[in-house]
Amino acid sequence: MDHQTQNAFRALADPTRRDIVRILAGQDMTIAQLTDRFDMTRAAVKKHLTVLSDGGLISVEARGRERINRLEPAGMTPVLDWLSYFDRFWDDRLAHLKDAIERKRHD
Amino acid sequence: MDHQTQNAFRALADPTRRDIVRILAGQDMTIAQLTDRFDMTRAAVKKHLTVLSDGGLISVEARGRERINRLEPAGMTPVLDWLSYFDRFWDDRLAHLKDAIERKRHD
DNA sequence: TTATTAAGATACCATTTGGTATCATGTCAA
DNA sequence: TTGACATGATACCAAATGGTATCTTAATAA
């Protein structure tokens, strides 16, 4: 039912994609730049980027013939929301991280 | 490299498994009890439980001919650790949830 | 203009995944 | 003891997944 949650969790399920997320947390990158960091073809990296985009975790900005891939912190929200459910059992502070992301979003 | 992290993320990638985690957060259950909650065979549920167990998210206690499936909050730690990486960028409070789980572990 | 470069699209392949059906094993109760 | 019940195990299947190779398109640079 909740596609965003499913797509986000699915996006994070692959180690290559989690690495991409970390790399993009450091700096925006084109597909070619990202491909340099991995031992696979550009087409494979592109597929991962599509999955990450479906999960709302990255956005893509066209600049000339390049595509700048940028991390979308807000895309993590469905994941944190899901984790928050357990928050009720264990602790109530995950909400604060969500708030932080929300603030970041409006910078 | 980090199998625990990979297995935990993989375990959470499926909606049925996330539902199982939520259900077990409410109360421990046998496979038969869990199967009642889903529109699939016991064998399918059992497979999901194996994946969850591989991810360290549940433990199983044999009691007579039954197997009691129990949520393992500590199994979520690798996931929260990974998310904590972004904490450095956005906020520093996810660590508190991790602490809470750690405390719960020693109850 | 023309060659090069960055990326998109598609077809294809092997493996994994999520499911079923079926059979075997161990435990409880009459 | 014997039958019923809870689970384990295995073989099998269709679809999804992660990857490659290849072709096309669009933008930049010489």
XYZ file of C-alpha atoms (C1' of nucleotides) in Angstrom:
274
model
C 0.000 0.000 0.000
C 2.615 2.521 1.036
C 4.812 2.645 -2.033
C 7.158 5.266 -0.674
C 8.032 3.179 2.354
C 8.453 0.052 0.279
C 10.545 1.790 -2.383
C 12.773 3.424 0.208
C 13.423 0.177 2.080
C 13.985 -1.625 -1.176
C 16.471 1.038 -2.264
C 18.452 0.584 0.934
C 18.523 -3.197 0.685
C 21.459 -3.294 -1.741
C 25.010 -2.628 -0.494
C 26.031 -0.789 -3.651
C 23.081 1.536 -3.280
C 23.863 2.190 0.371
C 27.409 3.051 -0.697
C 26.061 5.429 -3.303
C 23.952 7.130 -0.655
C 27.007 7.597 1.528
C 29.068 8.955 -1.328
C 26.356 11.397 -2.323
C 26.118 12.489 1.302
C 29.651 13.805 0.811
C 29.111 15.474 -2.520
C 26.830 15.563 -5.535
C 28.053 13.490 -8.462
C 27.394 12.610 -12.069
C 26.844 9.006 -13.097
C 30.332 8.887 -14.613
C 31.911 10.093 -11.371
C 29.998 7.510 -9.361
C 30.926 4.765 -11.804
C 34.600 5.517 -11.143
C 34.005 4.493 -7.534
C 32.633 1.056 -8.380
C 33.727 -2.037 -10.204
C 30.765 -2.183 -12.543
C 29.506 -0.595 -15.719
C 27.826 2.769 -15.997
C 24.611 0.997 -16.984
C 24.602 -0.942 -13.711
C 25.208 2.221 -11.684
C 22.455 3.944 -13.609
C 20.044 1.155 -12.673
C 20.909 1.589 -9.014
C 20.360 5.319 -9.325
C 16.938 4.669 -10.801
C 16.018 2.498 -7.823
C 17.306 5.175 -5.439
C 15.292 7.779 -7.294
C 12.173 5.603 -7.107
C 12.782 5.425 -3.385
C 12.905 9.207 -3.213
C 16.415 9.095 -1.792
C 18.051 11.075 -4.582
C 17.059 13.695 -7.128
C 18.632 14.353 -10.510
C 19.349 17.734 -12.005
C 20.171 17.994 -15.709
C 23.082 20.319 -16.387
C 24.154 20.337 -19.990
C 24.825 16.789 -20.996
C 25.494 15.848 -17.399
C 23.070 14.687 -14.726
C 23.902 15.752 -11.211
C 22.730 13.201 -8.657
C 21.924 14.696 -5.292
C 20.944 13.102 -2.007
C 17.373 13.822 -0.852
C 17.396 13.597 2.939
C 13.604 13.820 2.971
C 13.433 10.458 1.223
C 14.633 8.821 4.404
C 11.534 9.980 6.238
C 9.337 6.948 5.447
C 12.092 4.698 6.796
C 12.385 6.729 9.969
C 8.614 6.802 10.261
C 8.523 3.041 10.143
C 11.260 2.794 12.730
C 9.336 5.255 14.861
C 6.679 2.639 15.380
C 9.161 0.778 17.563
C 10.059 4.017 19.149
C 6.793 3.729 21.040
C 8.120 0.568 22.614
C 11.673 1.555 23.266
C 12.318 5.258 23.123
C 10.827 8.463 21.828
C 13.783 10.213 20.328
C 13.816 9.034 16.733
C 11.262 11.753 16.118
C 13.966 14.302 16.726
C 16.013 13.027 13.815
C 12.942 13.258 11.654
C 12.455 16.838 12.774
C 16.045 17.586 11.868
C 15.549 16.251 8.374
C 12.385 18.280 8.056
C 14.273 21.410 9.052
C 17.049 20.639 6.588
C 14.437 20.325 3.888
C 13.426 23.954 4.305
C 16.931 25.416 4.297
C 31.674 -7.127 4.078
C 29.348 -6.359 6.977
C 26.960 -9.297 6.796
C 24.883 -8.233 9.759
C 24.095 -4.873 8.239
C 23.336 -6.397 4.864
C 21.167 -9.162 6.318
C 19.235 -6.734 8.495
C 18.525 -4.329 5.626
C 17.620 -7.214 3.382
C 15.237 -8.569 6.018
C 13.457 -5.220 6.209
C 13.130 -4.876 2.441
C 10.048 -7.064 2.194
C 6.625 -5.726 3.294
C 5.507 -9.066 4.700
C 8.621 -9.236 6.841
C 8.141 -5.691 8.085
C 4.587 -6.668 9.021
C 5.890 -9.690 10.879
C 8.295 -7.478 12.807
C 5.418 -5.207 13.805
C 3.249 -8.102 14.871
C 6.030 -9.628 16.935
C 6.603 -6.247 18.533
C 3.143 -6.715 20.013
C 3.520 -10.293 21.137
C 5.584 -13.434 20.599
C 4.018 -15.907 18.212
C 4.371 -19.373 16.745
C 4.611 -19.875 13.013
C 1.034 -21.122 12.922
C -0.233 -18.000 14.709
C 1.666 -15.753 12.318
C 0.398 -17.677 9.311
C -3.164 -16.895 10.415
C -2.365 -13.216 9.913
C -1.268 -13.606 6.287
C -2.695 -14.851 3.039
C 0.069 -17.313 2.321
C 1.187 -20.766 3.316
C 3.031 -21.682 6.474
C 6.067 -22.582 4.370
C 6.195 -19.052 2.945
C 5.936 -17.507 6.404
C 8.636 -19.848 7.625
C 10.945 -18.632 4.840
C 10.355 -15.030 5.869
C 11.114 -15.957 9.468
C 14.388 -17.528 8.356
C 15.379 -14.302 6.592
C 14.430 -12.298 9.681
C 16.470 -14.663 11.823
C 19.451 -14.328 9.472
C 19.091 -10.589 9.908
C 19.217 -10.998 13.669
C 15.811 -9.369 14.028
C 14.110 -12.331 15.676
C 15.069 -15.310 17.789
C 13.310 -18.644 18.042
C 12.713 -20.618 21.197
C 11.659 -24.256 20.947
C 8.876 -25.082 23.387
C 7.587 -28.589 22.966
C 6.505 -28.978 19.397
C 6.068 -25.247 19.013
C 8.594 -22.588 18.065
C 8.105 -19.228 19.705
C 9.288 -16.391 17.495
C 10.434 -13.359 19.423
C 11.544 -9.928 18.278
C 15.219 -9.125 18.900
C 15.458 -5.353 19.277
C 19.254 -5.578 19.226
C 19.075 -6.792 15.635
C 18.016 -3.326 14.588
C 21.292 -1.883 15.782
C 23.236 -2.334 12.511
C 20.462 -0.482 10.706
C 20.499 2.349 13.209
C 24.283 2.411 13.066
C 24.152 2.870 9.335
C 21.584 5.621 9.667
C 23.773 7.218 12.300
C 26.303 7.988 9.628
C 23.891 10.577 8.295
C 23.279 11.694 11.797
C 26.614 13.460 11.553
C 25.155 15.552 8.771
C 21.725 16.192 10.109
C 21.317 15.528 13.781
C 22.912 13.687 16.627
C 19.960 12.086 18.320
C 19.614 8.737 16.627
C 22.299 7.569 19.020
C 19.779 7.888 21.826
C 17.487 5.331 20.260
C 20.426 3.005 19.953
C 21.185 3.525 23.616
C 17.604 2.742 24.492
C 17.782 -0.542 22.625
C 21.040 -1.334 24.338
C 19.440 -0.743 27.731
C 16.434 -2.876 26.807
C 18.841 -5.640 25.872
C 20.102 -5.859 29.429
C 16.711 -5.897 31.139
C 31.162 20.707 -38.933
C 32.751 16.783 -36.895
C 34.573 14.025 -33.307
C 34.089 13.127 -28.593
C 31.774 12.690 -24.454
C 27.688 11.854 -21.033
C 23.912 9.698 -20.635
C 19.413 7.039 -21.970
C 17.291 2.671 -23.684
C 16.927 -1.944 -24.660
C 17.780 -6.788 -25.061
C 19.734 -10.380 -22.884
C 21.556 -13.499 -19.039
C 22.356 -15.881 -14.472
C 20.943 -15.758 -9.875
C 17.908 -14.651 -6.181
C 13.456 -14.204 -4.364
C 8.811 -15.200 -2.904
C 5.734 -18.409 -3.361
C 3.583 -23.412 -3.706
C 3.064 -28.446 -2.937
C 4.614 -32.369 -0.731
C 6.815 -35.334 2.406
C 9.361 -36.287 6.822
C 9.990 -35.684 11.807
C 9.016 -34.884 16.529
C 5.642 -34.045 20.225
C 1.259 -34.176 22.567
C -3.053 -36.358 23.898
C -6.567 -39.943 23.999
C 0.231 -46.953 21.127
C -1.640 -44.337 17.865
C -3.515 -40.455 15.746
C -3.358 -35.585 15.304
C -0.732 -31.525 15.212
C 3.378 -28.095 14.725
C 7.155 -27.700 12.388
C 11.227 -28.812 9.221
C 12.941 -29.792 4.601
C 13.003 -30.169 -0.156
C 11.885 -29.709 -4.969
C 9.919 -26.877 -8.012
C 8.151 -22.486 -10.410
C 7.480 -17.604 -12.071
C 9.041 -13.151 -11.441
C 12.315 -9.806 -9.866
C 17.106 -8.476 -9.455
C 21.808 -7.197 -10.620
C 24.634 -7.319 -14.069
C 26.521 -6.953 -19.228
C 26.749 -5.462 -24.103
C 25.170 -2.563 -27.535
C 22.866 1.077 -29.813
C 20.962 5.848 -29.782
C 20.677 10.638 -28.596
C 22.194 15.046 -27.072
C 25.743 18.355 -25.834
C 30.437 20.040 -25.928
C 34.931 21.021 -27.970
C 38.296 21.037 -31.699
